[in-house]
Coordinates of C-alpha atoms and ligand atoms in Angstrom, one line a residue:
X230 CA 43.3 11.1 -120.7
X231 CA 44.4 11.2 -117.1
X232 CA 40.8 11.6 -115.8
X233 CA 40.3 9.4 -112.7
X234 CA 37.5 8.1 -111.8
X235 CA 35.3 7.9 -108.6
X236 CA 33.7 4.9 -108.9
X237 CA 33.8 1.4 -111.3
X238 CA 31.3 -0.5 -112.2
X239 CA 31.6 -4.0 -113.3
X240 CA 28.6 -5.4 -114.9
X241 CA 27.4 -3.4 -118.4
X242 CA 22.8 -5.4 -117.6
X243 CA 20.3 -2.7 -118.0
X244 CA 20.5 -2.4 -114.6
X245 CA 24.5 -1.8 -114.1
X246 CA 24.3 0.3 -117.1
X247 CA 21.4 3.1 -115.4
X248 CA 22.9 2.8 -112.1
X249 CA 25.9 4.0 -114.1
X250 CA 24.3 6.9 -115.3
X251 CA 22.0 7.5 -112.6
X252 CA 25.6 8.4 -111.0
X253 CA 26.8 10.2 -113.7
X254 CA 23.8 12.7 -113.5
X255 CA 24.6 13.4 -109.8
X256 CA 28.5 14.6 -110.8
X257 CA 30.2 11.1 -110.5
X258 CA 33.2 10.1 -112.7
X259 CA 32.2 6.4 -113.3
X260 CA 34.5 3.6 -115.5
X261 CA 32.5 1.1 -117.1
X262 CA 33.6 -2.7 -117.7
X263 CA 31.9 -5.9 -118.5
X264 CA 32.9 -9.7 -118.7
X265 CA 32.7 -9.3 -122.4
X266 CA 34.1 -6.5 -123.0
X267 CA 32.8 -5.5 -126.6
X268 CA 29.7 -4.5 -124.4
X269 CA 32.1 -1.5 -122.6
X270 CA 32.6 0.6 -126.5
X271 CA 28.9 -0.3 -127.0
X272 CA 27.2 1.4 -123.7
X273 CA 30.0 4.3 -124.3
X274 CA 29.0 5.0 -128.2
X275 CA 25.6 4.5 -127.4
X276 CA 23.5 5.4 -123.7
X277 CA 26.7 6.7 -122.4
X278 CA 27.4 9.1 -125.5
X279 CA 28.1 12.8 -124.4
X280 CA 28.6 11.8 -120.6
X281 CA 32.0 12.1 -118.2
X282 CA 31.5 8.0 -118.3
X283 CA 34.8 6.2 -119.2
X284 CA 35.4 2.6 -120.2
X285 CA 38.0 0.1 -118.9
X286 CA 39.4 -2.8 -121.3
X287 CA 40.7 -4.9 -118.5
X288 CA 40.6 -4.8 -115.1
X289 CA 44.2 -3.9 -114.6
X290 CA 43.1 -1.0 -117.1
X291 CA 39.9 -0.7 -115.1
X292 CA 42.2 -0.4 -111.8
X293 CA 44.7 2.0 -113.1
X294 CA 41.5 4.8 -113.9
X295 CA 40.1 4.6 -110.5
X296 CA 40.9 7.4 -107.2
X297 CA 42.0 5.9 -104.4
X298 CA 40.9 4.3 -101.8
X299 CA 39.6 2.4 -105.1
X300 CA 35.6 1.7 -104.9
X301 CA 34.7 -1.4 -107.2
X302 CA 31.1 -2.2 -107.4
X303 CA 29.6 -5.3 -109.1
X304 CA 26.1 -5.6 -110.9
X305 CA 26.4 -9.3 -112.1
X306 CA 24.9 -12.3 -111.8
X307 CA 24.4 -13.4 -108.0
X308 CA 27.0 -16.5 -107.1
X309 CA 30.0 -17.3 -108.6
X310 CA 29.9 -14.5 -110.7
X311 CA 31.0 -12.2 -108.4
X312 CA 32.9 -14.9 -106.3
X313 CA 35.0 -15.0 -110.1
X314 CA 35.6 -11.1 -110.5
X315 CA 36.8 -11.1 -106.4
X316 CA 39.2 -13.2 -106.9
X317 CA 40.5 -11.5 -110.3
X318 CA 40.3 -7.8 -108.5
X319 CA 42.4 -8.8 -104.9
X320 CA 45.6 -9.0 -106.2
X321 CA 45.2 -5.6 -108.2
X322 CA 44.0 -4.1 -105.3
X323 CA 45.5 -2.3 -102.0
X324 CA 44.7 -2.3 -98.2
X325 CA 41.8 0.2 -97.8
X326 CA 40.2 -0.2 -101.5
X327 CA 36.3 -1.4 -101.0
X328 CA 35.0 -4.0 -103.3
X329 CA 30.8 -3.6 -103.5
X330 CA 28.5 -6.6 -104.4
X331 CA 25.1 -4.6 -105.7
X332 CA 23.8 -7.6 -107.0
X333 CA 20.5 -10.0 -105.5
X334 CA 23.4 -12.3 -103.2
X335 CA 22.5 -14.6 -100.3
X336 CA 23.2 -12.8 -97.4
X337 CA 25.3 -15.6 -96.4
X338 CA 27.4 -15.3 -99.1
X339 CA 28.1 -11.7 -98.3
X340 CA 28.9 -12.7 -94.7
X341 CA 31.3 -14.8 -95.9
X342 CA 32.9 -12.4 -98.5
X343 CA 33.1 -9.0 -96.3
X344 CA 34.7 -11.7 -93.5
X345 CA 37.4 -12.9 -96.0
X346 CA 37.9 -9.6 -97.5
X347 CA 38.6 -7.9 -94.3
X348 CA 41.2 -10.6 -93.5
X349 CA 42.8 -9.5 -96.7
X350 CA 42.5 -5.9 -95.5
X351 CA 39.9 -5.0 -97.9
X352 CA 36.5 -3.4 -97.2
X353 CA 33.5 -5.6 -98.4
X354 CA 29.8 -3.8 -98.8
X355 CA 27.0 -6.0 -100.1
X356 CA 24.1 -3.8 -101.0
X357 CA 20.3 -4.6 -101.4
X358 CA 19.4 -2.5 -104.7
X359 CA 15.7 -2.1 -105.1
X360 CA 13.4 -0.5 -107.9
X361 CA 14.1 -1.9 -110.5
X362 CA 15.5 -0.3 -113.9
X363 CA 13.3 2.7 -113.6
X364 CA 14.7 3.1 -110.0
X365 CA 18.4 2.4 -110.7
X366 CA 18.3 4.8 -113.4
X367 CA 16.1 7.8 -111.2
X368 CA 16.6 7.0 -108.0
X369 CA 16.8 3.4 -106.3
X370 CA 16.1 2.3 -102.5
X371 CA 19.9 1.1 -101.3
X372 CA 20.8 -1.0 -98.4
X373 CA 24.4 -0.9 -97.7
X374 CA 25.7 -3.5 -95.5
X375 CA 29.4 -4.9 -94.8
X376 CA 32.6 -3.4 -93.6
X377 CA 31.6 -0.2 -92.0
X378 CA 35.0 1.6 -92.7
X379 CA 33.7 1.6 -96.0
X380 CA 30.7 3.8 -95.5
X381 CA 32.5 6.9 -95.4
X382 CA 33.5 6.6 -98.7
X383 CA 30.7 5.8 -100.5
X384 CA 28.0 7.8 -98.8
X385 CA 28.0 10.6 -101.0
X386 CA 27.7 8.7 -104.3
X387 CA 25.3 6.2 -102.7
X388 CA 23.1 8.6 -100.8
X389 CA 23.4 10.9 -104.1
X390 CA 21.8 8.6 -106.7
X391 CA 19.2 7.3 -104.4
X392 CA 15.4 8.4 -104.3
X393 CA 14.4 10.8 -102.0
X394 CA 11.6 11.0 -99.8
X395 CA 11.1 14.3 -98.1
X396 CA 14.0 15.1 -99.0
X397 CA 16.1 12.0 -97.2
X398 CA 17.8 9.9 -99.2
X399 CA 16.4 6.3 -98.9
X400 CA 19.5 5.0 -98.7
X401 CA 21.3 4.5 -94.7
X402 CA 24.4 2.3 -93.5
X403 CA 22.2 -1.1 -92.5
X404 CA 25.0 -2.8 -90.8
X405 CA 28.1 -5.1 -90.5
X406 CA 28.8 -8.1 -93.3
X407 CA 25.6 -9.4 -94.8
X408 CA 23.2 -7.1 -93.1
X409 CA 22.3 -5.1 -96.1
X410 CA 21.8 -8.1 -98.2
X411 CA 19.6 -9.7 -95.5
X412 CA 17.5 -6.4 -94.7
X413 CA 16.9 -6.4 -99.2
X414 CA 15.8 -10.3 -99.1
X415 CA 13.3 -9.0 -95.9
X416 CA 12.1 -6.3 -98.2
X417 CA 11.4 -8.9 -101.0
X418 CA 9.7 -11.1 -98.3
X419 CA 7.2 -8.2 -97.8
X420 CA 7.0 -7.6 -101.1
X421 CA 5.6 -10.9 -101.5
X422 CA 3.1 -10.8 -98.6
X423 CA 2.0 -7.0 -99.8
X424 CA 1.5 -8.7 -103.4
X425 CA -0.6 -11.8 -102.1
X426 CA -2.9 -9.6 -99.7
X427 CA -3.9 -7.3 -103.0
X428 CA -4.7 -10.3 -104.7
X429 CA -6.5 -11.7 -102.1
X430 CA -8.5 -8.0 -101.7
X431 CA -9.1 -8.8 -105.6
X432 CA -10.3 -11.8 -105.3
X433 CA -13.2 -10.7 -102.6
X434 CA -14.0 -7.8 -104.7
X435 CA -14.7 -10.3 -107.8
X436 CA -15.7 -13.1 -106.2
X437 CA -17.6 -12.2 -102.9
X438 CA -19.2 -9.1 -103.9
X439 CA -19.3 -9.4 -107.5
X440 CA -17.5 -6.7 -109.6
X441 CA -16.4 -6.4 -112.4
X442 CA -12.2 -5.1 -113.0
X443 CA -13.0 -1.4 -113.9
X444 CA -14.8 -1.4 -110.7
X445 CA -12.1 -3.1 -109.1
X446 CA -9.4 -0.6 -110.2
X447 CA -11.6 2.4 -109.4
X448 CA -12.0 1.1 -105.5
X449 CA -7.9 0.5 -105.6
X450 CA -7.5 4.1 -106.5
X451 CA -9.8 5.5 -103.9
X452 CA -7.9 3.3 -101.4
X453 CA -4.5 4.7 -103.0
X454 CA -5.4 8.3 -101.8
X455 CA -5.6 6.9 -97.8
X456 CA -3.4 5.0 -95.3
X457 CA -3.2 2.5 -98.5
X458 CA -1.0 4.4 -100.7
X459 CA 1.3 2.5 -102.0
X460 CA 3.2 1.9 -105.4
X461 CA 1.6 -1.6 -105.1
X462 CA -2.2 -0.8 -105.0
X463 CA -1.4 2.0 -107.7
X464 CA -0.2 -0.6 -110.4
X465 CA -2.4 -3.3 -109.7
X466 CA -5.3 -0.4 -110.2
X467 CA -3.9 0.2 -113.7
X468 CA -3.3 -4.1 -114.2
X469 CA -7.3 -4.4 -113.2
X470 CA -8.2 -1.7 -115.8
X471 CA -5.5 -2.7 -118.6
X472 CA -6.8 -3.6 -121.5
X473 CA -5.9 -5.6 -124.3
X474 CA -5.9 -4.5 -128.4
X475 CA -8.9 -6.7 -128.7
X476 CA -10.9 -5.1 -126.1
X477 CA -10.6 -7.7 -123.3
X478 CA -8.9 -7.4 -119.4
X479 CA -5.4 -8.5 -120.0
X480 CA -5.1 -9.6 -116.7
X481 CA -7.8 -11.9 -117.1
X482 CA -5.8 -13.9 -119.8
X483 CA -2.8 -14.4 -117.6
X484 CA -2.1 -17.9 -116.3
X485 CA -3.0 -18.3 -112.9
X486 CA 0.8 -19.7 -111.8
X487 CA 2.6 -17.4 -109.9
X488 CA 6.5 -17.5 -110.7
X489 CA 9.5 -16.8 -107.9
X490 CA 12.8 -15.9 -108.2
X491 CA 13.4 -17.3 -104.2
X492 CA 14.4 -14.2 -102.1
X493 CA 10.1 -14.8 -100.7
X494 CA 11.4 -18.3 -99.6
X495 CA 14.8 -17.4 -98.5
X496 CA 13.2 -14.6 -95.8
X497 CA 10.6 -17.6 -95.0
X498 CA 13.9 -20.5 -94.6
X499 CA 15.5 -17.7 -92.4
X500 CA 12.3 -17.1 -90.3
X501 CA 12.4 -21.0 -89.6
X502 CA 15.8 -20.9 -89.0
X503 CA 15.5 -18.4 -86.1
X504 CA 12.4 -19.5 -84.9
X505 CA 10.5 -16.7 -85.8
X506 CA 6.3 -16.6 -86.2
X507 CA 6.5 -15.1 -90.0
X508 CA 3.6 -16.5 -91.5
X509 CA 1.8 -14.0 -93.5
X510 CA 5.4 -14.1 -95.7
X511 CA 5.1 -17.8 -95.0
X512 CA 2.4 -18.6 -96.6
X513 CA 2.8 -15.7 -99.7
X514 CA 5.5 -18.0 -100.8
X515 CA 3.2 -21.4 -100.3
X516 CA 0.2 -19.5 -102.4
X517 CA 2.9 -19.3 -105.4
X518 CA 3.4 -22.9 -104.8
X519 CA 0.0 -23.8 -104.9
X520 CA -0.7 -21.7 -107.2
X521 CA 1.6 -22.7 -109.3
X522 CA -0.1 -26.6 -109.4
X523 CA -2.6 -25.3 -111.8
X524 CA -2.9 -28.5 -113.1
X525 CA -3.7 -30.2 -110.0
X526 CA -6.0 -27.9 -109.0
X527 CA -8.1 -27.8 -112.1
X528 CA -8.6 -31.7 -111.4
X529 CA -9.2 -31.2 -107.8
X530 CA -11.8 -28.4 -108.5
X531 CA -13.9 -30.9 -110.8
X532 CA -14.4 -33.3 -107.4
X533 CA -13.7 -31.7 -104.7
X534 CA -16.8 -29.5 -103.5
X535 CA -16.8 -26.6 -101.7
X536 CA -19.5 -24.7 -99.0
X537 CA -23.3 -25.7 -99.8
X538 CA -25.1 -22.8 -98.4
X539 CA -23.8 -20.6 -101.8
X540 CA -23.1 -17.3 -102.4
X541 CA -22.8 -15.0 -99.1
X542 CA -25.5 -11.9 -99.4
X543 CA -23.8 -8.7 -98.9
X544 CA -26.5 -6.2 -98.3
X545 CA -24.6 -2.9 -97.6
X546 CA -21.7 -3.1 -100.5
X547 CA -19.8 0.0 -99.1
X548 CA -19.5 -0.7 -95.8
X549 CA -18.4 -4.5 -96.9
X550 CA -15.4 -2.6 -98.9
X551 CA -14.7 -0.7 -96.1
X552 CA -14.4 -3.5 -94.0
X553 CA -12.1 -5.2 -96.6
X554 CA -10.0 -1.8 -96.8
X555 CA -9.5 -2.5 -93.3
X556 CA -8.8 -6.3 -93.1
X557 CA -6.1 -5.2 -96.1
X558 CA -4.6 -2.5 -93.8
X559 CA -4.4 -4.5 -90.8
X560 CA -3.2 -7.7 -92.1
X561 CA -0.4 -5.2 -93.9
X562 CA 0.3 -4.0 -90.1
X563 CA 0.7 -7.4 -89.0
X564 CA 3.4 -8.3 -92.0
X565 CA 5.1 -5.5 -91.8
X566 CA 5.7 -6.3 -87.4
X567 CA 6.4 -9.9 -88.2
X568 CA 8.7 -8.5 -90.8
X569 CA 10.8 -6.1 -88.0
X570 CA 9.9 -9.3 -85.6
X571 CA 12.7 -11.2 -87.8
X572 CA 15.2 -8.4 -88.7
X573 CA 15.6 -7.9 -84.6
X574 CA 15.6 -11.8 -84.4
X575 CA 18.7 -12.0 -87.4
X576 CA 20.4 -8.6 -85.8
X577 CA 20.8 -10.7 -82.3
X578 CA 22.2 -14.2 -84.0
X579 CA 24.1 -12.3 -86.5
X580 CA 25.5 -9.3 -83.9
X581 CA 24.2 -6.6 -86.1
X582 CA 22.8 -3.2 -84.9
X583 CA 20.2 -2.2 -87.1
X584 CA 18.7 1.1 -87.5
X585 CA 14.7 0.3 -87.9
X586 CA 13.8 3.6 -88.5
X587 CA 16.5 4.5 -91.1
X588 CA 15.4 0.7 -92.6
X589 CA 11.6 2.1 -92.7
X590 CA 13.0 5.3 -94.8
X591 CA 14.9 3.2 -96.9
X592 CA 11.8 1.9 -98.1
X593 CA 10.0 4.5 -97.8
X594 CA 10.6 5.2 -101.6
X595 CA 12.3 3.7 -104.9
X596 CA 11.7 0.6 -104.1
X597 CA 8.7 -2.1 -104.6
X598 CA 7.1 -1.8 -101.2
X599 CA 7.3 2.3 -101.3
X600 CA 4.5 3.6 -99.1
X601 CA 3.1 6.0 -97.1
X602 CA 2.6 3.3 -94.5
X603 CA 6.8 3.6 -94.2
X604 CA 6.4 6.7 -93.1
X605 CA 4.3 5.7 -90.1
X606 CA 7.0 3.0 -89.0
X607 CA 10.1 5.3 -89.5
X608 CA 7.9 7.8 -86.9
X609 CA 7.3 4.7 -85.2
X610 CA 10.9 3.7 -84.4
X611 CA 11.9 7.6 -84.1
X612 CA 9.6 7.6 -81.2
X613 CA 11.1 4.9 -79.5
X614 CA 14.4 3.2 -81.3
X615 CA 14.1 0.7 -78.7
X616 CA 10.5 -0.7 -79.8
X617 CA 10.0 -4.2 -79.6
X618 CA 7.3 -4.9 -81.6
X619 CA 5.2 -2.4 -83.9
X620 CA 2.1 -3.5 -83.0
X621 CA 3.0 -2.3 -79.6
X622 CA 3.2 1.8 -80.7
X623 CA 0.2 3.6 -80.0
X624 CA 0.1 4.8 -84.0
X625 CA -0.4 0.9 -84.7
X626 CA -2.4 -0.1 -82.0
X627 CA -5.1 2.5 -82.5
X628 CA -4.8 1.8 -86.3
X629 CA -5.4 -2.3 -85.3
X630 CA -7.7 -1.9 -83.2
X631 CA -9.9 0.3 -85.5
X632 CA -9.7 -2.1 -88.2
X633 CA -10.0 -5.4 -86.5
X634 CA -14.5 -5.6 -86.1
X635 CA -14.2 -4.9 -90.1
X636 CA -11.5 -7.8 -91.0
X637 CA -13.2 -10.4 -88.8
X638 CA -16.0 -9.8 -91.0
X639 CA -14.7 -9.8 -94.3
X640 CA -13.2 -13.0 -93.1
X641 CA -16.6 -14.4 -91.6
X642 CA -17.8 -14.1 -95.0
X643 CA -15.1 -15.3 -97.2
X644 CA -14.5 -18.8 -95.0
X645 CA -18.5 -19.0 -95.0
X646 CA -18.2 -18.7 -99.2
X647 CA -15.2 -21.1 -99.4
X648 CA -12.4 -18.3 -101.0
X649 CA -8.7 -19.0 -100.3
X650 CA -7.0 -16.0 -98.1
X651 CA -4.5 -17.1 -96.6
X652 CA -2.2 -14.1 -96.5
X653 CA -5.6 -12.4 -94.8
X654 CA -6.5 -15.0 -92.3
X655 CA -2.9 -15.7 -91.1
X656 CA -2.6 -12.2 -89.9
X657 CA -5.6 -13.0 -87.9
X658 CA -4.1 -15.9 -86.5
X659 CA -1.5 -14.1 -85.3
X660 CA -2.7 -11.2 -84.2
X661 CA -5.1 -13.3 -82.1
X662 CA -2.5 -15.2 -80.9
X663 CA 0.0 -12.7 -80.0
X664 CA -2.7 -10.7 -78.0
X665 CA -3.5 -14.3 -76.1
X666 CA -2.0 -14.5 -72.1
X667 CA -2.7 -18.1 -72.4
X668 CA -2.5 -20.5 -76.2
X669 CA -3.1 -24.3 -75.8
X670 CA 1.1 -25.3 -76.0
X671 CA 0.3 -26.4 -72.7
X672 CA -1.1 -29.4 -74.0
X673 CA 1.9 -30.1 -76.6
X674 CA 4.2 -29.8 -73.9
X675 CA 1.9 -32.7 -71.9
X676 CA 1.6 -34.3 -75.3
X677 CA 5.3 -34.3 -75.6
X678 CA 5.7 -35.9 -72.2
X679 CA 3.2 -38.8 -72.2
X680 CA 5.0 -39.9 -75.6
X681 CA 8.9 -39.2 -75.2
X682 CA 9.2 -37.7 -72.0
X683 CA 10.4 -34.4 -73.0
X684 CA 9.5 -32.7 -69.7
X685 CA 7.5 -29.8 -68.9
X686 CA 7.2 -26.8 -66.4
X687 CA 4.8 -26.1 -64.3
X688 CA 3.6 -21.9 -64.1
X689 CA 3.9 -22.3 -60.3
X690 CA 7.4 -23.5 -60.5
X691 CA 9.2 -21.2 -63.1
X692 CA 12.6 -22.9 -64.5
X693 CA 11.5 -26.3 -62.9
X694 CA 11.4 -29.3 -65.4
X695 CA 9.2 -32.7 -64.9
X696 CA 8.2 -35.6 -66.3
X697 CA 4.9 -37.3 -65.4
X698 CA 4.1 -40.8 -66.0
X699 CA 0.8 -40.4 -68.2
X700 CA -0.2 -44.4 -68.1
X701 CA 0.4 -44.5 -64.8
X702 CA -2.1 -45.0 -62.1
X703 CA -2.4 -41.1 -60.2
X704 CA -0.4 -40.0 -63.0
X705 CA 2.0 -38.0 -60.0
X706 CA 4.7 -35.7 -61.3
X707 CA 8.4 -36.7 -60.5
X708 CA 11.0 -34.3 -60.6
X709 CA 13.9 -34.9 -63.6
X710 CA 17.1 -34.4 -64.1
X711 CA 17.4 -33.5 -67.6
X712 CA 16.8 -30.1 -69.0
X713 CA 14.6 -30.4 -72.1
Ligands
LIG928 P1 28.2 -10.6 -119.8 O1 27.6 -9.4 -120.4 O2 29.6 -10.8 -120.1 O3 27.3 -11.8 -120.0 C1 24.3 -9.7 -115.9 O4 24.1 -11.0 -116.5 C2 25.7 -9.3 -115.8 O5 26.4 -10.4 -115.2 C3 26.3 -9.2 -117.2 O6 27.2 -8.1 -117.1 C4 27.1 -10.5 -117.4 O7 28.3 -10.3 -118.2 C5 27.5 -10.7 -116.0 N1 27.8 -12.2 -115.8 C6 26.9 -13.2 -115.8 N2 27.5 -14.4 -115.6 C7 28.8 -14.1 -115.3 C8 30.0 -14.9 -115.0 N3 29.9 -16.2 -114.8 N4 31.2 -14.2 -114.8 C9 31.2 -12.9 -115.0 N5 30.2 -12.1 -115.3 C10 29.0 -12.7 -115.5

């Protein structure tokens, strides 16, 4: 047996093992291996039975099977996991062989490992990996990032086993070191906002206009046939519908305390980091919080009262879902810019060029956020690769400013009726704030001054910065020294 193979793959999870024969399927010689190695005869006696798949007993064995330049990808736990199996494969490896970390990392982690790989004259890719099982087995969204000497060599087994979408492969070179990782963690981030406005869309349906779940799911699936569709709305029609052997909703007997795994917050730590306005992602990851304090809010909603005036009378019920459809569609416009907003803002601190448009296409399918909406930004960013903010392409703005009468309304009558949408009214927030010439920070900056003398500038003197004396009788400004 002499057979060498294209590829390894370290890391024998349901989702090593279908990424293993999703690349089988497309004409890839894979050898398997796993930490405990009793799993490597299993997957090869079992799922791998009758395929070209081989199996490695160590990973000197493992080594010795592969073509060279060697490619070594990992599927194992993120952190020290993989740091362990580096460390084992560099001295069996040779200048020019490409180690590939496929597994959830920290972005950071991956710009540190591609930056000490290279010095070691190894190529370093750390991929987002999105669809879950289904996906890694049929067709997964990719996001290479890393050591761009690399990308030559893997394109045609990455691009192969990825999903399609029009026949492109949602899977493109993101960019240099942790890029890839970083672009997946952004996706997760929307992932979360998308999640949170659905519910919050759910929640109005039940709770403003009164309907029941079927009649929930049914609106979801109208709206899945328009600029909606998504893989998102489709499975939360089928959650609201689902139900249980006793005859009941499921859904309604799940415990109202959304879990996180941390990517949601890591995109939100990042978007503080930079500086960057993300807060429909933002506050996603705070409604998990608070939702998670079910039992402080089942005390707090004993005494603490909300609107007297009741119930909000809607009197045309179509045209209030429409309106809704349209607060959802906008406030998903808005996420999605705030979204590209921090990807430019990382790509300039971290020196990466990211392709936007090849980023939309990447998600345009296999992974969580798949939509036709994707499509829309990838046409988007062909238009104009140089785009600074999607709410600024005609497609988007026509799209906003259709929608925006119908969300200010929904939103009239949810605040009026005291239901929590904070994903919804966010976006509303900032889209009202981005369109403003003039927001009050004018009066921070004075505030600023009167108490620690941080300084302002003045619009009619650009660059200039002063300090007033607040207390002081005339309050005159005095110029300064210091640059605040
Ligand atoms: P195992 O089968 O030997 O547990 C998902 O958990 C994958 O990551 C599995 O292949 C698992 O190997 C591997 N894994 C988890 N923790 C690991 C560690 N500390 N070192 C190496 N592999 C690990």
């Amino acid at each position: 047996m002499d057979k060498k193979a294209d590829i390894a793959l370290i890391g024998l999870a349901v989702m090593g093992q279908n990424l293993i024969l999703n690349m089988n399927d497309h004409g890839f010689v894979v050898c398997a291996f796993n930490r405990t190695v009793e799993k490597v005869d299993h997957f090869l006696a079992n799922e791998a039975k009758g395929t070209k798949i081989i199996g490695a007993k160590s990973l000197e064995d493992m080594v010795s099977k592969l073509k060279k330049p060697r490619k070594v990808m990992m599927l194992v736990k993120a952190g020290a996991a993989v740091d362990a199996f580096i460390d084992k494969l560099v001295p069996l490896l040779e200048a020019g062989d490409i180690i590939i970390d496929g597994g959830n990392s920290e972005y950071t982690d991956s710009i540190r490992r591609a930056k000490s790989l290279e010095a070691k004259n190894l190529l370093f890719v750390g991929s987002g990996v999105s669809g879950g099982e289904e996906g890694a087995r049929y067709g997964p969204s990719l996001m290479p990032g890393g050591s761009p000497k690399a990308w030559p060599h893997i394109k045609p087994i990455f691009q192969g086993i990825a999903a399609k979408s029009d026949g492109e492969p949602c899977c493109d070179w993101v960019g240099e070191d942790g890029a890839g990782h970083y672009v997946k963690m952004v996706h997760n981030g929307i992932e979360y906002g998308d999640m949170q406005l659905i519910c919050e869309a759910c929640h109005i349906m039940k709770d403003v206009v009164g309907m029941n779940n079927d009649e929930i799911s049914q609106v979801l699936t109208e709206w899945n046939k328009g600029e909606l569709d998504s893989f998102l709305i489709e499975i939360t029609a089928d959650i609201m519908k689902f139900r249980d052997t006793d005859g009941l909703h499921l859904v309604d007997k799940i415990k109202d305390a959304a879990g996180q795994k941390g990517t949601g917050k890591w995109t939100a730590i990042s978007a503080l980091d930079q500086g960057m306005p993300l807060t429909l992602i933002g506050e996603s990851v705070f409604a998990r919080c608070l939702s998670s304090l079910k039992d402080e809010r089942v005390t707090a909603s004993k005494q603490l009262k909300g609107p007297t005036q009741g119930v909000v009378k809607i009197d045309d019920k179509k045209k209030f879902i429409e309106d809704l459809r349209q607060a959802l569609y906008a406030s998903k416009i808005i996420s999605y810019a705030q979204g590209f907003m921090l990807m430019r803002g990382a790509a300039k601190a971290y020196n990466w060029d990211l392709n936007y448009g090849g980023i939309a296409l990447m998600w345009r399918g296999g992974c969580i956020i798949r939509s036709a909406f994707l499509g829309e930004i990838k046409k988007a960013f062909a238009k104009n690769p140089k785009l600074e903010n999607l709410l600024l392409d005609d497609f988007f703005k026509v799209a906003i400013h259709k929608c925006q009468d119908g969300w200010r309304r929904v939103l009239s009558a949810v605040v009026l009726q005291g239901i929590p949408t904070p994903c919804l009214s966010s976006a509303l927030a900032f889209y009202d704030g981005y369109r403003s010439e003039r927001v009050p920070a004018n009066i921070i900056q004075a505030q600023r001054d009167y108490f620690g003398a941080h300084t302002y500038e003045l619009l009619s003197e650009p660059g200039k910065h002063v300090h007033t004396n607040w207390t002081g009788r005339g309050g005159q400004v005095s110029s300064s020294s210091y640059n605040a």
